[in-house]
Amino acid sequence: MNENLIKKTAQAMRQAKKVVALTGAGISVESGIPDFRGPSGLWEKFDPMEYATIEAFCSNPRKVWTMLKEMGSLLEKSKPNPAHLALAKLEQMGYLSSVVTQNIDNLHQAAGSKRVIEFHGSGKRLICMICGRMYESQGVKLEPLPPRCSCTGVLKPNFVFFGEPIPWGAHMEAREEAGNCELMLVIGTSAVVSPACDLPVIAKKAGAQIIEVNLEETQLTRNISNWILKGSASRIMQNLLDEVLENKE
Ligand code: APR
């Protein structure tokens, strides 16, 4: 069944004036980074109410930093997988306008994607909760926890915790991309966290085709998506890239 849908998707991508990808944690699972809500997801191990809200971070930054430090070591070892690489290649060939990602792992940029809209910010930098000074994550020793600024303020990763606003620029840019694309690839997201999960609805309302790439159906599948390419993101995206390359004009 997937073979025909891969061909159908490649054809739709070639015909669309503008294609946008929305990615979630599922695209990075094959790079060794667990997703959040899957069977071995991060929220199986850490209660998001205790580790992922801005209130939790402010009330016990040392505790949250123990989880962040564990995640950080996985991020350091991670490399782009064929799904990230395929999106970068599709952009390079003019078949993809941008990637809107919910991920903070920087793997799209590492794969060579140029237009990446980081909807939930990025793990690349830390920000001081007092003076706002930024530090490159790589250069900050995580001993003792929590890491502190030279002004003694606690440092926080520059990504969005639950209860924090989406970076205004990224939010506007992502809505703009979703509102005027003709096709949106929704890759590796459970589509349960707003406002990211509103983007496929915005695209649909603007007349775009919505095509999911996921191991399983999501709440978009039967209501919003035109079809789902079921399987692992790296295999599906590699096959899709091959199909687009094979028949490019
Ligand atoms: N290939 C394709 N899809 C996959 C793969 C894979 N190898 N592995 C997992 N998936 C799918 C799962 O089926 C699921 O639908 O990826 C999705 C991951 O969903 P979540 O874990 O909920 O991750 P995500 O949708 O990115 O979460 C959104 O929630 O916790 C917050 O801020 C966090 O950005 C995150 C947001």
Coordinates of C-alpha atoms and ligand atoms in Angstrom, one line a residue:
M1 CA 0.0 0.0 0.0
N2 CA 2.8 2.5 0.9
E3 CA 4.5 2.1 -2.6
N4 CA 1.5 3.7 -4.4
L5 CA 1.1 6.4 -1.7
I6 CA 4.9 7.2 -1.9
K7 CA 4.4 7.7 -5.7
K8 CA 1.3 9.8 -5.1
T9 CA 3.1 11.9 -2.5
A10 CA 6.1 12.5 -4.8
Q11 CA 3.8 13.6 -7.6
A12 CA 1.9 15.9 -5.3
M13 CA 5.2 17.4 -4.1
R14 CA 6.4 18.0 -7.6
Q15 CA 3.2 19.7 -8.5
A16 CA 2.8 21.9 -5.4
K17 CA 4.1 25.5 -5.6
K18 CA 5.0 25.5 -2.0
V19 CA 5.7 22.5 0.4
V20 CA 6.3 22.9 4.1
A21 CA 7.3 20.2 6.6
L22 CA 6.2 20.1 10.2
T23 CA 8.3 17.8 12.3
G24 CA 8.1 16.4 15.8
A25 CA 10.2 14.1 18.1
G26 CA 9.4 11.0 16.0
I27 CA 11.7 12.2 13.2
S28 CA 14.7 12.1 15.7
V29 CA 13.9 8.8 17.4
E30 CA 16.2 7.0 14.8
S31 CA 18.9 9.4 15.8
G32 CA 18.8 8.0 19.3
I33 CA 16.6 10.7 20.9
P34 CA 13.5 9.3 22.6
D35 CA 10.2 10.9 21.7
F36 CA 7.9 12.1 24.5
R37 CA 4.7 10.0 24.3
G38 CA 5.8 6.8 22.6
P39 CA 6.2 3.5 24.5
S40 CA 9.7 4.5 25.7
G41 CA 9.1 8.2 25.6
L42 CA 10.6 10.7 27.9
W43 CA 7.3 11.3 29.7
E44 CA 7.3 7.6 30.6
K45 CA 10.4 8.3 32.7
F46 CA 9.9 11.9 33.8
D47 CA 6.5 13.4 34.8
P48 CA 6.2 16.4 32.5
M49 CA 4.3 18.3 35.3
E50 CA 7.5 17.9 37.4
Y51 CA 10.1 18.4 34.7
A52 CA 8.6 20.3 31.7
T53 CA 6.7 23.3 33.0
I54 CA 8.2 26.7 33.6
E55 CA 6.7 26.5 37.2
A56 CA 8.5 23.3 37.9
F57 CA 11.8 24.7 36.5
C58 CA 11.5 27.9 38.7
S59 CA 10.6 26.0 41.8
N60 CA 13.3 23.3 41.5
P61 CA 15.8 24.1 38.8
R62 CA 18.4 21.6 40.1
K63 CA 15.9 18.7 39.8
V64 CA 14.9 19.7 36.3
W65 CA 18.5 20.2 35.3
T66 CA 19.2 16.5 36.2
M67 CA 16.7 15.5 33.5
L68 CA 18.1 18.2 31.1
K69 CA 21.6 16.9 31.7
E70 CA 20.6 13.3 30.8
M71 CA 18.8 14.5 27.7
G72 CA 21.8 16.7 26.8
S73 CA 24.2 13.8 26.6
L74 CA 21.8 12.0 24.2
L75 CA 21.6 15.2 22.1
E76 CA 25.4 15.5 22.0
K77 CA 25.8 12.0 20.6
S78 CA 22.9 12.3 18.1
K79 CA 23.4 12.7 14.3
P80 CA 20.9 13.5 11.5
N81 CA 19.2 10.3 10.2
P82 CA 18.0 9.8 6.5
A83 CA 14.8 11.6 7.3
H84 CA 16.6 14.8 8.2
L85 CA 18.9 14.4 5.3
A86 CA 16.0 13.8 2.8
L87 CA 14.3 17.1 3.9
A88 CA 17.6 19.0 3.5
K89 CA 18.0 17.5 0.0
L90 CA 14.4 18.3 -1.0
E91 CA 14.9 21.9 0.1
Q92 CA 18.2 22.1 -1.8
M93 CA 16.4 20.8 -5.0
G94 CA 13.6 23.4 -4.6
Y95 CA 10.9 20.9 -3.5
L96 CA 10.6 22.1 0.1
S97 CA 10.2 25.7 1.3
S98 CA 10.9 25.3 5.0
V99 CA 10.8 23.0 8.0
V100 CA 8.8 24.0 11.0
T101 CA 10.1 21.9 13.8
Q102 CA 8.9 21.3 17.4
N103 CA 12.3 19.7 18.2
I104 CA 15.2 21.5 19.9
D105 CA 17.9 19.0 18.8
N106 CA 19.3 21.1 15.9
L107 CA 19.4 18.0 13.7
H108 CA 17.6 19.7 10.7
Q109 CA 20.4 22.3 10.6
A110 CA 23.1 19.6 11.1
A111 CA 21.5 17.8 8.1
G112 CA 21.9 20.9 5.9
S113 CA 18.4 22.4 6.1
K114 CA 18.6 26.2 5.6
R115 CA 15.1 27.4 6.4
V116 CA 14.3 25.9 9.8
I117 CA 11.6 27.5 12.0
E118 CA 12.3 26.5 15.6
F119 CA 8.8 26.6 17.0
H120 CA 9.8 25.5 20.5
G121 CA 13.2 27.3 20.5
S122 CA 16.5 25.5 20.6
G123 CA 18.8 23.7 23.0
K124 CA 21.8 25.4 21.4
R125 CA 21.9 28.2 24.0
L126 CA 21.1 28.8 27.7
I127 CA 19.6 32.1 28.9
C128 CA 20.0 33.7 32.3
M129 CA 16.7 33.9 34.2
I130 CA 17.9 37.2 35.8
C131 CA 19.9 39.3 33.3
G132 CA 19.0 37.5 30.0
R133 CA 22.6 36.9 29.0
M134 CA 22.9 34.0 26.5
Y135 CA 25.5 31.2 26.7
E136 CA 26.4 28.5 24.1
S137 CA 25.2 25.3 25.8
Q138 CA 28.4 23.5 24.8
G139 CA 30.5 25.9 26.8
V140 CA 28.7 25.6 30.1
K141 CA 29.8 23.2 32.7
L142 CA 26.9 21.3 34.2
E143 CA 28.6 20.8 37.6
P144 CA 27.2 21.9 40.1
L145 CA 23.5 22.1 39.0
P146 CA 21.8 24.3 38.2
P147 CA 24.4 26.2 36.0
R148 CA 24.6 29.9 36.8
C149 CA 25.3 33.1 35.0
S150 CA 28.2 35.4 36.0
C151 CA 25.5 37.5 37.6
T152 CA 24.6 34.4 39.7
G153 CA 21.2 34.0 37.9
V154 CA 20.0 30.4 37.1
L155 CA 20.6 29.4 33.5
K156 CA 17.6 27.9 31.5
P157 CA 17.8 26.2 28.1
N158 CA 16.5 28.7 25.5
F159 CA 13.6 26.5 24.5
V160 CA 9.9 26.6 25.4
F161 CA 8.7 24.9 28.6
F162 CA 5.0 24.3 29.1
G163 CA 3.5 27.5 30.3
E164 CA 5.9 29.7 28.2
P165 CA 4.9 31.5 25.0
I166 CA 6.1 30.4 21.6
P167 CA 8.8 32.7 20.3
W168 CA 6.8 35.4 18.6
G169 CA 8.9 35.5 15.4
A170 CA 8.8 31.7 14.9
H171 CA 5.1 31.6 15.6
M172 CA 4.3 34.3 13.0
E173 CA 6.7 32.8 10.4
A174 CA 5.2 29.3 11.0
R175 CA 1.6 30.5 10.6
E176 CA 2.6 32.4 7.5
E177 CA 4.2 29.2 6.0
A178 CA 1.3 27.0 6.9
G179 CA -1.3 29.5 5.6
N180 CA 0.2 29.7 2.1
C181 CA 1.6 26.3 1.4
E182 CA -0.1 23.8 -1.0
L183 CA 1.2 20.7 0.7
M184 CA 2.3 20.1 4.3
L185 CA 4.3 17.0 5.3
V186 CA 3.6 16.2 9.0
I187 CA 6.4 14.0 10.2
G188 CA 6.8 12.2 13.5
T189 CA 4.4 14.2 15.7
S190 CA 1.4 13.1 17.8
A191 CA -0.1 16.4 17.0
V192 CA -1.5 16.9 20.6
V193 CA 0.4 20.0 21.7
S194 CA -1.0 23.4 20.7
P195 CA -0.3 25.8 19.0
A196 CA 2.0 23.5 16.9
C197 CA -0.8 21.1 16.2
D198 CA -2.9 24.0 14.9
L199 CA -0.5 24.5 11.9
P200 CA -1.8 21.5 9.8
V201 CA -5.4 22.8 10.4
I202 CA -4.4 26.3 9.2
A203 CA -2.8 24.7 6.1
K204 CA -5.9 22.5 5.5
K205 CA -8.2 25.5 5.8
A206 CA -6.0 27.3 3.3
G207 CA -6.5 24.5 0.8
A208 CA -3.3 22.5 1.3
Q209 CA -3.0 18.7 1.1
I210 CA -1.8 17.3 4.5
I211 CA 0.3 14.1 4.3
E212 CA 1.5 12.4 7.5
V213 CA 4.6 10.3 8.0
N214 CA 4.2 8.4 11.2
L215 CA 4.4 4.9 12.7
E216 CA 0.8 5.1 13.7
E217 CA -2.3 7.2 13.2
T218 CA -2.8 10.4 15.1
Q219 CA -5.8 12.7 15.8
L220 CA -5.1 14.4 12.4
T221 CA -5.2 11.2 10.4
R222 CA -9.0 10.8 10.0
N223 CA -10.0 14.5 10.2
I224 CA -7.3 16.6 8.6
S225 CA -4.8 14.4 6.7
N226 CA -5.3 13.4 3.1
W227 CA -3.3 10.3 3.7
I228 CA -0.7 8.8 6.0
L229 CA 2.6 7.2 5.0
K230 CA 2.8 4.6 7.7
G231 CA 6.3 3.5 8.8
S232 CA 9.6 4.9 10.2
A233 CA 10.4 8.4 9.1
S234 CA 13.9 7.5 7.9
R235 CA 12.7 4.7 5.6
I236 CA 9.7 6.6 4.3
M237 CA 11.5 9.9 3.7
Q238 CA 14.4 8.1 1.9
N239 CA 11.9 6.3 -0.4
L240 CA 10.1 9.6 -1.0
L241 CA 13.3 11.4 -1.9
D242 CA 14.3 8.5 -4.3
E243 CA 10.8 8.7 -5.9
V244 CA 11.0 12.5 -6.3
L245 CA 14.6 12.3 -7.7
E246 CA 13.6 9.5 -10.1
N247 CA 10.9 11.5 -11.8
K248 CA 12.1 15.1 -11.5
E249 CA 11.5 17.1 -14.6
Ligands
APR1 N1 9.1 7.3 12.5 C1 8.0 8.0 12.4 N2 7.2 8.4 13.4 C2 7.6 8.1 14.7 C3 8.8 7.4 14.9 C4 9.6 7.0 13.8 N3 10.7 6.3 13.9 N4 9.0 7.2 16.3 C5 7.9 7.8 16.8 N5 7.1 8.3 15.9 C6 5.9 9.1 16.1 C7 5.0 8.6 17.2 O1 4.0 7.6 16.7 C8 4.2 9.9 17.6 O2 3.1 10.1 16.8 O3 6.2 10.4 16.5 C9 5.3 11.0 17.3 C10 6.0 11.5 18.6 O4 5.0 12.1 19.3 P1 5.4 12.9 20.7 O5 6.3 12.0 21.5 O6 4.2 13.4 21.3 O7 6.3 14.1 20.2 P2 5.8 15.5 19.6 O8 4.6 15.3 18.8 O9 7.0 16.1 18.9 O10 5.5 16.3 20.9 C11 5.2 17.7 20.8 O11 5.3 18.0 23.1 O12 6.3 17.5 25.1 C12 6.2 18.5 24.2 O13 7.6 20.2 23.6 C13 7.4 18.8 23.5 O14 7.8 19.4 21.2 C14 7.2 18.5 22.0 C15 5.7 18.5 21.9

